[in-house]
CSV table of C-alpha atoms and ligand atoms in Angstrom, one decimal:
chain,number,residue,atom,x,y,z
A,1,MET,CA,29.9,-12.1,-29.0
A,2,LYS,CA,26.2,-12.2,-28.6
A,3,ASN,CA,24.9,-12.9,-25.1
A,4,PRO,CA,23.3,-16.3,-24.8
A,5,PRO,CA,19.5,-16.3,-24.2
A,6,LYS,CA,18.6,-16.1,-20.5
A,7,THR,CA,16.9,-19.4,-19.6
A,8,ALA,CA,16.3,-18.8,-15.9
A,9,VAL,CA,15.4,-16.0,-13.4
A,10,ASN,CA,17.4,-15.8,-10.3
A,11,THR,CA,15.4,-15.3,-7.1
A,12,GLN,CA,18.2,-15.3,-4.5
A,13,HIS,CA,18.0,-11.7,-3.4
A,14,PHE,CA,14.6,-12.3,-2.0
A,15,ASN,CA,15.9,-14.7,0.5
A,16,GLU,CA,16.8,-12.8,3.6
A,17,GLU,CA,18.7,-15.8,5.0
A,18,ASN,CA,20.8,-16.3,1.9
A,19,PRO,CA,24.5,-15.9,2.4
A,20,GLN,CA,25.1,-14.4,-1.0
A,21,PRO,CA,25.7,-10.7,-1.4
A,22,THR,CA,22.5,-8.7,-2.2
A,23,PRO,CA,22.4,-5.4,-4.0
A,24,GLN,CA,23.5,-2.7,-1.7
A,25,ARG,CA,20.2,-0.9,-1.6
A,26,GLN,CA,18.5,-4.1,-0.6
A,27,THR,CA,21.0,-4.6,2.2
A,28,ILE,CA,20.1,-1.2,3.7
A,29,VAL,CA,16.4,-2.1,3.4
A,30,ASN,CA,17.0,-5.5,5.0
A,31,LEU,CA,19.0,-4.0,7.9
A,32,LEU,CA,16.4,-1.3,8.7
A,33,HIS,CA,13.7,-4.1,8.5
A,34,THR,CA,15.4,-6.5,10.9
A,35,GLN,CA,17.1,-4.0,13.2
A,36,GLY,CA,14.7,-1.1,13.2
A,37,PRO,CA,15.7,2.6,12.9
A,38,LEU,CA,19.4,3.2,12.5
A,39,THR,CA,21.6,6.2,12.0
A,40,ARG,CA,23.8,6.7,8.8
A,41,GLN,CA,26.8,6.1,11.0
A,42,LYS,CA,25.4,2.8,12.2
A,43,LEU,CA,24.7,1.7,8.6
A,44,VAL,CA,28.3,2.5,7.6
A,45,GLU,CA,29.6,0.5,10.6
A,46,ILE,CA,27.4,-2.6,9.9
A,47,THR,CA,27.7,-2.7,6.1
A,48,GLY,CA,31.3,-1.6,5.7
A,49,TYR,CA,30.2,0.6,2.8
A,50,THR,CA,31.8,4.0,2.6
A,51,ARG,CA,30.0,7.0,4.1
A,52,ALA,CA,29.4,8.4,0.6
A,53,THR,CA,27.8,5.1,-0.6
A,54,VAL,CA,25.5,4.9,2.4
A,55,SER,CA,24.6,8.6,1.9
A,56,THR,CA,23.7,8.0,-1.8
A,57,LEU,CA,21.6,4.9,-1.0
A,58,VAL,CA,19.8,6.7,1.8
A,59,THR,CA,19.0,9.6,-0.5
A,60,GLN,CA,17.7,7.3,-3.2
A,61,LEU,CA,15.4,5.6,-0.7
A,62,GLN,CA,14.2,8.9,0.7
A,63,GLU,CA,13.5,10.2,-2.8
A,64,CYS,CA,11.1,7.3,-3.4
A,65,ASN,CA,9.6,7.8,0.0
A,66,ALA,CA,10.6,4.4,1.2
A,67,LEU,CA,12.7,5.9,4.0
A,68,LEU,CA,11.9,8.5,6.6
A,69,ALA,CA,14.1,10.4,9.0
A,70,THR,CA,11.9,9.7,12.0
A,71,GLU,CA,13.5,11.7,14.7
A,72,THR,CA,16.4,13.8,15.6
A,73,GLN,CA,18.6,12.7,18.4
A,74,LYS,CA,20.3,15.5,20.2
A,75,THR,CA,23.9,14.6,20.5
A,76,SER,CA,25.7,16.1,23.3
A,77,GLY,CA,28.2,18.7,22.4
A,78,ARG,CA,29.2,19.8,18.9
A,79,GLY,CA,28.3,18.7,15.4
A,80,ARG,CA,25.0,18.3,13.6
A,81,PRO,CA,22.1,16.5,15.2
A,82,THR,CA,21.9,12.8,14.2
A,83,GLN,CA,19.0,11.6,12.1
A,84,LEU,CA,17.4,8.2,12.8
A,85,LEU,CA,16.3,6.5,9.6
A,86,ALA,CA,13.4,4.2,9.4
A,87,LEU,CA,11.5,2.4,6.7
A,88,ASN,CA,8.2,4.0,5.6
A,89,ARG,CA,5.9,1.0,5.6
A,90,ASP,CA,2.8,2.9,4.5
A,91,CYS,CA,4.1,4.0,1.1
A,92,PRO,CA,3.2,1.9,-2.0
A,93,GLN,CA,6.3,0.8,-3.9
A,94,TYR,CA,5.3,-2.2,-6.0
A,95,ILE,CA,2.2,-3.3,-7.7
A,96,GLY,CA,1.4,-6.9,-8.8
A,97,VAL,CA,-1.5,-7.5,-11.3
A,98,ALA,CA,-2.6,-11.0,-12.2
A,99,ILE,CA,-5.1,-11.8,-14.9
A,100,GLN,CA,-6.7,-15.2,-14.9
A,101,LYS,CA,-9.7,-16.6,-16.9
A,102,LEU,CA,-12.1,-16.2,-14.0
A,103,ARG,CA,-10.7,-13.2,-12.2
A,104,GLY,CA,-8.3,-10.3,-12.1
A,105,THR,CA,-6.4,-9.7,-8.9
A,106,ALA,CA,-4.0,-7.0,-7.9
A,107,THR,CA,-2.0,-6.1,-4.8
A,108,ILE,CA,0.1,-3.2,-3.6
A,109,HIS,CA,3.3,-3.8,-1.6
A,110,ASN,CA,5.5,-1.5,0.5
A,111,VAL,CA,9.3,-1.5,0.3
A,112,ILE,CA,9.6,-4.8,2.3
A,113,HIS,CA,6.7,-6.4,0.4
A,114,GLU,CA,4.1,-6.2,3.1
A,115,PRO,CA,0.7,-6.1,1.2
A,116,LEU,CA,-1.0,-2.8,1.8
A,117,LEU,CA,-4.1,-3.5,-0.3
A,118,SER,CA,-5.4,-6.4,-2.4
A,119,ILE,CA,-8.4,-6.6,-4.7
A,120,GLU,CA,-10.2,-9.2,-6.7
A,121,VAL,CA,-12.4,-8.5,-9.7
A,122,PRO,CA,-14.6,-11.4,-11.1
A,123,ASN,CA,-14.4,-12.1,-14.9
A,124,PRO,CA,-17.7,-13.7,-15.7
A,125,SER,CA,-16.9,-13.9,-19.4
A,126,GLY,CA,-14.0,-16.3,-18.6
A,127,ILE,CA,-12.0,-14.8,-21.5
A,128,ILE,CA,-8.6,-13.2,-21.0
A,129,SER,CA,-9.0,-9.7,-22.5
A,130,LEU,CA,-7.8,-6.2,-22.2
A,131,GLU,CA,-11.2,-5.4,-20.7
A,132,ILE,CA,-10.6,-7.4,-17.5
A,133,LEU,CA,-7.1,-5.9,-17.1
A,134,GLU,CA,-8.6,-2.4,-17.4
A,135,LYS,CA,-11.3,-3.2,-14.8
A,136,THR,CA,-8.7,-4.6,-12.4
A,137,VAL,CA,-6.3,-1.7,-12.7
A,138,ARG,CA,-9.1,0.8,-12.4
A,139,GLU,CA,-10.5,-0.8,-9.3
A,140,LEU,CA,-7.1,-1.0,-7.7
A,141,SER,CA,-6.5,2.7,-8.3
A,142,VAL,CA,-10.0,3.6,-6.9
A,143,SER,CA,-9.5,1.4,-3.9
A,144,ALA,CA,-6.0,2.9,-3.3
A,145,ARG,CA,-7.4,6.4,-3.3
A,146,GLN,CA,-10.2,5.4,-0.9
A,147,HIS,CA,-7.6,3.9,1.5
A,148,GLY,CA,-5.4,7.0,1.2
A,149,LEU,CA,-2.6,5.2,-0.6
A,150,ASN,CA,-0.7,7.5,-2.9
A,151,LEU,CA,0.8,5.8,-5.9
A,152,HIS,CA,3.2,8.6,-6.8
A,153,HIS,CA,6.3,6.8,-5.5
A,154,LEU,CA,5.8,3.4,-7.2
A,155,GLN,CA,9.0,1.7,-8.2
A,156,ALA,CA,7.8,-1.0,-10.5
A,157,VAL,CA,4.8,-3.0,-11.7
A,158,GLY,CA,4.7,-6.8,-12.4
A,159,CYS,CA,2.0,-8.7,-14.3
A,160,ALA,CA,1.1,-12.4,-14.3
A,161,PHE,CA,-0.1,-13.3,-17.8
A,162,PRO,CA,-1.7,-16.6,-18.6
A,163,GLY,CA,-1.1,-18.3,-21.8
A,164,LEU,CA,2.0,-18.3,-23.9
A,165,LEU,CA,4.3,-15.3,-23.6
A,166,PRO,CA,5.6,-13.0,-26.2
A,167,ASN,CA,8.9,-14.0,-27.5
A,168,GLN,CA,11.5,-11.7,-29.0
A,169,ARG,CA,13.6,-14.4,-30.6
A,170,LEU,CA,11.1,-16.5,-32.5
A,171,ASN,CA,8.3,-14.9,-34.4
A,172,VAL,CA,6.3,-18.0,-35.1
A,173,LEU,CA,5.9,-18.9,-31.4
A,174,PRO,CA,3.6,-18.4,-29.5
A,175,ASN,CA,0.5,-17.9,-31.5
A,176,THR,CA,-0.1,-14.3,-32.6
A,177,ASP,CA,-3.2,-13.6,-30.5
A,178,SER,CA,-1.6,-14.2,-27.2
A,179,ARG,CA,1.5,-12.3,-28.2
A,180,GLU,CA,-0.5,-9.3,-29.3
A,181,LEU,CA,-2.6,-9.4,-26.1
A,182,ALA,CA,0.6,-9.5,-24.0
A,183,TYR,CA,1.8,-6.4,-25.8
A,184,ALA,CA,-1.5,-4.7,-25.3
A,185,PHE,CA,-1.3,-5.5,-21.6
A,186,GLU,CA,2.2,-4.0,-21.4
A,187,ALA,CA,1.1,-0.8,-23.2
A,188,PHE,CA,-2.0,-0.4,-21.1
A,189,ILE,CA,-0.1,-0.8,-17.8
A,190,GLU,CA,2.7,1.5,-19.0
A,191,ASP,CA,0.1,4.1,-19.9
A,192,TRP,CA,-1.7,3.9,-16.6
A,193,PHE,CA,1.1,3.7,-14.1
A,194,GLY,CA,4.0,5.2,-16.1
A,195,TYR,CA,6.0,2.0,-15.9
A,196,LYS,CA,6.6,-0.7,-18.4
A,197,PRO,CA,5.6,-3.8,-16.4
A,198,ILE,CA,7.6,-7.0,-16.1
A,199,ILE,CA,5.4,-9.7,-17.4
A,200,ASP,CA,5.8,-13.4,-16.9
A,201,GLY,CA,3.6,-16.6,-17.0
A,202,THR,CA,1.2,-17.2,-14.1
A,203,ALA,CA,2.9,-20.5,-12.9
A,204,ARG,CA,6.3,-18.9,-12.7
A,205,VAL,CA,5.0,-15.8,-10.9
A,206,ALA,CA,3.0,-18.0,-8.4
A,207,ALA,CA,6.2,-20.1,-7.9
A,208,LEU,CA,8.1,-16.9,-7.0
A,209,ALA,CA,5.5,-16.1,-4.3
A,210,GLU,CA,5.7,-19.6,-2.9
A,211,LEU,CA,9.5,-19.4,-2.8
A,212,ARG,CA,9.4,-16.2,-0.9
A,213,HIS,CA,7.4,-18.0,1.8
A,214,ARG,CA,9.8,-20.9,1.9
A,215,PRO,CA,13.3,-19.4,2.2
A,216,ALA,CA,14.9,-22.9,2.5
A,217,LEU,CA,13.4,-24.2,-0.7
A,218,THR,CA,16.0,-23.9,-3.5
A,219,ASP,CA,15.3,-26.9,-5.8
A,220,CYS,CA,11.8,-28.1,-6.6
A,221,LEU,CA,9.0,-28.6,-9.1
A,222,TYR,CA,6.1,-26.3,-8.5
A,223,PHE,CA,3.0,-27.7,-10.0
A,224,ARG,CA,0.0,-25.6,-10.4
A,225,VAL,CA,-3.6,-26.4,-11.5
A,226,SER,CA,-6.2,-23.7,-11.8
A,227,ASP,CA,-7.8,-22.6,-15.1
A,228,GLY,CA,-4.8,-24.2,-16.8
A,229,VAL,CA,-2.0,-26.6,-15.8
A,230,ALA,CA,1.6,-25.6,-15.6
A,231,MET,CA,4.8,-26.4,-13.8
A,232,THR,CA,7.9,-24.4,-12.8
A,233,GLN,CA,11.2,-26.0,-12.2
A,234,VAL,CA,13.4,-24.2,-9.6
A,235,VAL,CA,17.1,-25.1,-9.7
A,236,ALA,CA,19.4,-23.5,-7.2
A,237,SER,CA,16.9,-20.7,-6.6
A,238,ASN,CA,16.6,-20.0,-10.3
A,239,LEU,CA,13.2,-20.2,-12.0
A,240,VAL,CA,13.8,-22.1,-15.2
A,241,THR,CA,12.2,-20.2,-18.1
A,242,GLY,CA,13.7,-22.2,-21.0
A,243,THR,CA,15.0,-20.8,-24.3
A,244,TYR,CA,11.6,-19.6,-25.6
A,245,ARG,CA,10.1,-18.9,-22.1
A,246,LEU,CA,8.0,-22.0,-22.5
A,247,ALA,CA,9.6,-24.3,-19.9
A,248,GLY,CA,7.2,-26.3,-17.7
A,249,GLU,CA,4.3,-26.6,-20.1
A,250,ILE,CA,3.3,-29.9,-18.5
A,251,GLY,CA,-0.3,-29.1,-19.2
A,252,HIS,CA,0.3,-29.7,-22.9
A,253,ILE,CA,1.6,-33.2,-22.6
A,254,THR,CA,-0.7,-35.4,-24.7
A,255,ILE,CA,-2.7,-37.8,-22.5
A,256,ASP,CA,-5.3,-38.9,-25.0
A,257,PRO,CA,-4.4,-38.6,-28.7
A,258,ASN,CA,-8.1,-38.8,-29.6
A,259,GLY,CA,-9.2,-36.4,-26.9
A,260,ILE,CA,-10.8,-33.0,-27.2
A,261,PRO,CA,-9.0,-30.2,-29.0
A,262,CYS,CA,-6.8,-28.0,-26.7
A,263,PHE,CA,-6.3,-24.2,-27.3
A,264,CYS,CA,-2.6,-24.9,-28.0
A,265,GLY,CA,-3.5,-26.7,-31.2
A,266,LYS,CA,-3.0,-30.3,-30.0
A,267,GLN,CA,-5.6,-32.8,-28.8
A,268,GLY,CA,-6.2,-34.4,-25.4
A,269,CYS,CA,-3.6,-32.4,-23.5
A,270,LEU,CA,-3.4,-32.9,-19.7
A,271,GLU,CA,-5.0,-29.5,-19.3
A,272,THR,CA,-8.1,-30.6,-21.2
A,273,ILE,CA,-8.5,-33.4,-18.7
A,274,ILE,CA,-7.5,-32.2,-15.2
A,275,SER,CA,-7.7,-28.4,-15.2
A,276,ASN,CA,-10.4,-27.1,-12.9
A,277,PRO,CA,-12.7,-26.0,-15.8
A,278,ALA,CA,-12.1,-29.5,-17.5
A,279,LEU,CA,-13.2,-31.3,-14.3
A,280,CYS,CA,-16.2,-29.1,-13.9
A,281,ARG,CA,-17.2,-29.7,-17.5
A,282,GLN,CA,-16.8,-33.5,-17.2
A,283,SER,CA,-18.9,-33.6,-14.0
A,284,ASN,CA,-21.4,-31.1,-15.3
A,285,VAL,CA,-21.1,-28.7,-12.4
A,286,PRO,CA,-20.7,-24.9,-12.6
A,287,SER,CA,-17.7,-24.4,-10.3
A,288,THR,CA,-15.0,-26.1,-8.3
A,289,TYR,CA,-16.9,-25.0,-5.2
A,290,VAL,CA,-19.7,-27.3,-6.3
A,291,LEU,CA,-17.3,-30.0,-7.3
A,292,LEU,CA,-15.8,-30.0,-3.8
A,293,GLN,CA,-19.3,-30.2,-2.3
A,294,GLU,CA,-20.2,-33.1,-4.6
A,295,TRP,CA,-17.0,-34.9,-3.5
A,296,SER,CA,-17.9,-34.4,0.2
A,297,ALA,CA,-21.4,-35.5,-0.4
A,298,GLY,CA,-20.0,-38.8,-1.9
A,299,ASN,CA,-21.3,-38.3,-5.5
A,300,PRO,CA,-19.9,-41.5,-7.1
A,301,GLN,CA,-19.2,-40.0,-10.5
A,302,VAL,CA,-17.3,-37.0,-9.0
A,303,ARG,CA,-15.4,-39.4,-6.7
A,304,THR,CA,-14.3,-41.5,-9.7
A,305,LEU,CA,-13.5,-38.5,-11.9
A,306,LEU,CA,-11.3,-36.7,-9.3
A,307,THR,CA,-9.6,-39.9,-8.2
A,308,GLN,CA,-8.7,-40.6,-11.8
A,309,ALA,CA,-7.6,-36.9,-12.3
A,310,MET,CA,-5.2,-37.3,-9.3
A,311,ARG,CA,-3.7,-40.5,-10.8
A,312,ILE,CA,-3.2,-39.0,-14.2
A,313,ALA,CA,-1.6,-35.8,-12.7
A,314,GLY,CA,0.5,-37.9,-10.4
A,315,ALA,CA,1.8,-40.1,-13.2
A,316,GLU,CA,2.8,-37.0,-15.3
A,317,LEU,CA,4.5,-35.4,-12.3
A,318,ALA,CA,6.5,-38.6,-11.7
A,319,HIS,CA,7.7,-38.4,-15.3
A,320,ALA,CA,8.7,-34.8,-14.7
A,321,ALA,CA,10.5,-35.8,-11.5
A,322,LEU,CA,12.3,-38.6,-13.2
A,323,ILE,CA,13.7,-36.2,-15.7
A,324,THR,CA,14.6,-33.3,-13.4
A,325,ASP,CA,15.4,-35.1,-10.0
A,326,PRO,CA,13.9,-32.3,-7.8
A,327,GLY,CA,14.3,-32.2,-4.0
A,328,SER,CA,10.7,-31.6,-3.6
A,329,ILE,CA,7.4,-31.2,-5.4
A,330,ILE,CA,5.0,-28.4,-4.3
A,331,VAL,CA,1.4,-28.7,-5.5
A,332,SER,CA,-0.7,-25.6,-5.8
A,333,TRP,CA,-4.2,-26.9,-6.5
A,334,ASN,CA,-7.3,-25.8,-4.5
A,335,LEU,CA,-8.8,-29.3,-4.8
A,336,THR,CA,-5.8,-31.0,-3.1
A,337,GLN,CA,-5.2,-28.0,-0.7
A,338,GLN,CA,-8.8,-28.3,0.5
A,339,ILE,CA,-9.3,-32.1,0.5
A,340,PRO,CA,-6.4,-34.0,2.1
A,341,GLU,CA,-7.7,-37.3,0.8
A,342,LEU,CA,-7.2,-36.1,-2.8
A,343,PHE,CA,-3.7,-34.9,-2.0
A,344,THR,CA,-2.9,-38.4,-0.6
A,345,ILE,CA,-4.1,-40.0,-3.8
A,346,LEU,CA,-2.0,-37.6,-5.9
A,347,GLU,CA,1.1,-38.1,-3.6
A,348,GLU,CA,0.8,-41.9,-3.8
A,349,SER,CA,0.5,-41.7,-7.6
A,350,ILE,CA,3.6,-39.6,-7.9
A,351,ARG,CA,5.6,-41.9,-5.6
A,352,ASN,CA,4.5,-45.0,-7.5
A,353,GLY,CA,6.0,-43.6,-10.7
A,354,LEU,CA,9.3,-42.7,-9.1
A,355,LEU,CA,12.4,-45.0,-9.1
A,356,PRO,CA,11.8,-47.3,-6.1
A,357,ALA,CA,15.1,-46.2,-4.5
A,358,LEU,CA,13.9,-42.6,-4.5
A,359,ARG,CA,10.2,-43.1,-3.6
A,360,ARG,CA,10.6,-41.9,0.0
A,361,SER,CA,13.3,-39.3,-0.5
A,362,ILE,CA,11.4,-36.7,-2.5
A,363,GLN,CA,9.3,-34.3,-0.4
A,364,ILE,CA,5.8,-33.8,-1.8
A,365,GLU,CA,3.8,-31.0,-0.2
A,366,PRO,CA,0.8,-28.8,-0.8
A,367,ALA,CA,1.5,-25.1,-1.5
A,368,ILE,CA,1.4,-22.7,1.5
A,369,LEU,CA,-0.2,-19.8,-0.4
A,370,PRO,CA,-3.7,-20.0,-1.6
A,371,GLU,CA,-4.0,-20.0,-5.4
A,372,VAL,CA,-5.6,-16.6,-5.7
A,373,THR,CA,-3.1,-14.8,-3.4
A,374,SER,CA,0.0,-16.4,-5.0
A,375,CYS,CA,-0.5,-14.8,-8.5
A,376,SER,CA,-0.8,-11.1,-7.6
A,377,ARG,CA,1.7,-11.2,-4.8
A,378,GLY,CA,4.1,-13.1,-7.0
A,379,ALA,CA,3.7,-10.4,-9.6
A,380,ALA,CA,4.6,-7.7,-7.1
A,381,TYR,CA,7.8,-9.7,-6.2
A,382,LEU,CA,8.5,-10.0,-9.9
A,383,ALA,CA,8.2,-6.2,-10.2
A,384,ALA,CA,10.9,-5.8,-7.6
A,385,MET,CA,13.3,-8.0,-9.5
A,386,LYS,CA,13.9,-5.5,-12.4
B,1,LIG,ZN1,-2.5,-28.2,-25.2
């Protein structure tokens, strides 16, 4: 029988507090992280794995330079000296690359996902292209060399890709350009680092990073506004991808049937009205930075526009919440993260659209991670999920 399509990505093994069994290798890493250097014998005692299993796992981790035998304890009497094993926190293991319209970002993580290096490359053309990917990857490699970080022991590379993802099962969706570009991204990264990257949509990747910083969060809607507008539904720690990996395309709900054309082929989508570039265009300012300044200066047009944008976004999020019944809604949007007043308008608008009995029970919170950080770090977490 054919396997059913996978419609969600499980994130549980990231959660150190989770009671479910993790892969054995991750258990060893978690133990050395939380308890510090341990001997093989101690690892056998704590995990209950056989001596041979622990030995194999330790060898594997040593081969990728994630583990070092830090010192030799002289045991009294007979037998071989005992090695104390410790994590090597200076060795790059995972790379996350995120390409957005206005910038490329990349980050290098060690075995326990501490960031060792992060870079940001502006993309003045505002066009997603192979060129900005190349620039970002090149700059990351140069910067790694300058910081003495050797990329020879990399385990995996993840990539956050905006736009609709390639789909193996249905050739007509998404549009050919974005599919071809995603394949070109994959080929370039594989060529450069020697690993085929794991690619996923920006909103899902950013949600993954946010979840990592909120271990208790298992069910939510993660709403993200930047160049585009998207949402990720998290159910029992699974990121819902949908059958065609297009779940959460809230940005392409029609708000104004006579509105301006959207790149998706429709008209007047939510994204054409409330995304950051759409708001800048409507208020005739060059950047969200200026938009925020105009808001603070009390510019009446900007005040009206942003208030209206919050109300529209809130109404659509309320619809999403009515359909999915989430425990909480997390909002990643630099406008609402920087201006609490805007967040309050958005929150009120969401609550007004919920069932009266549920209005006070859903948690609505701004994201912890800044928008820029969440994409590349999420891509590195994604890499580790292979
Ligand atoms: Zn659209």
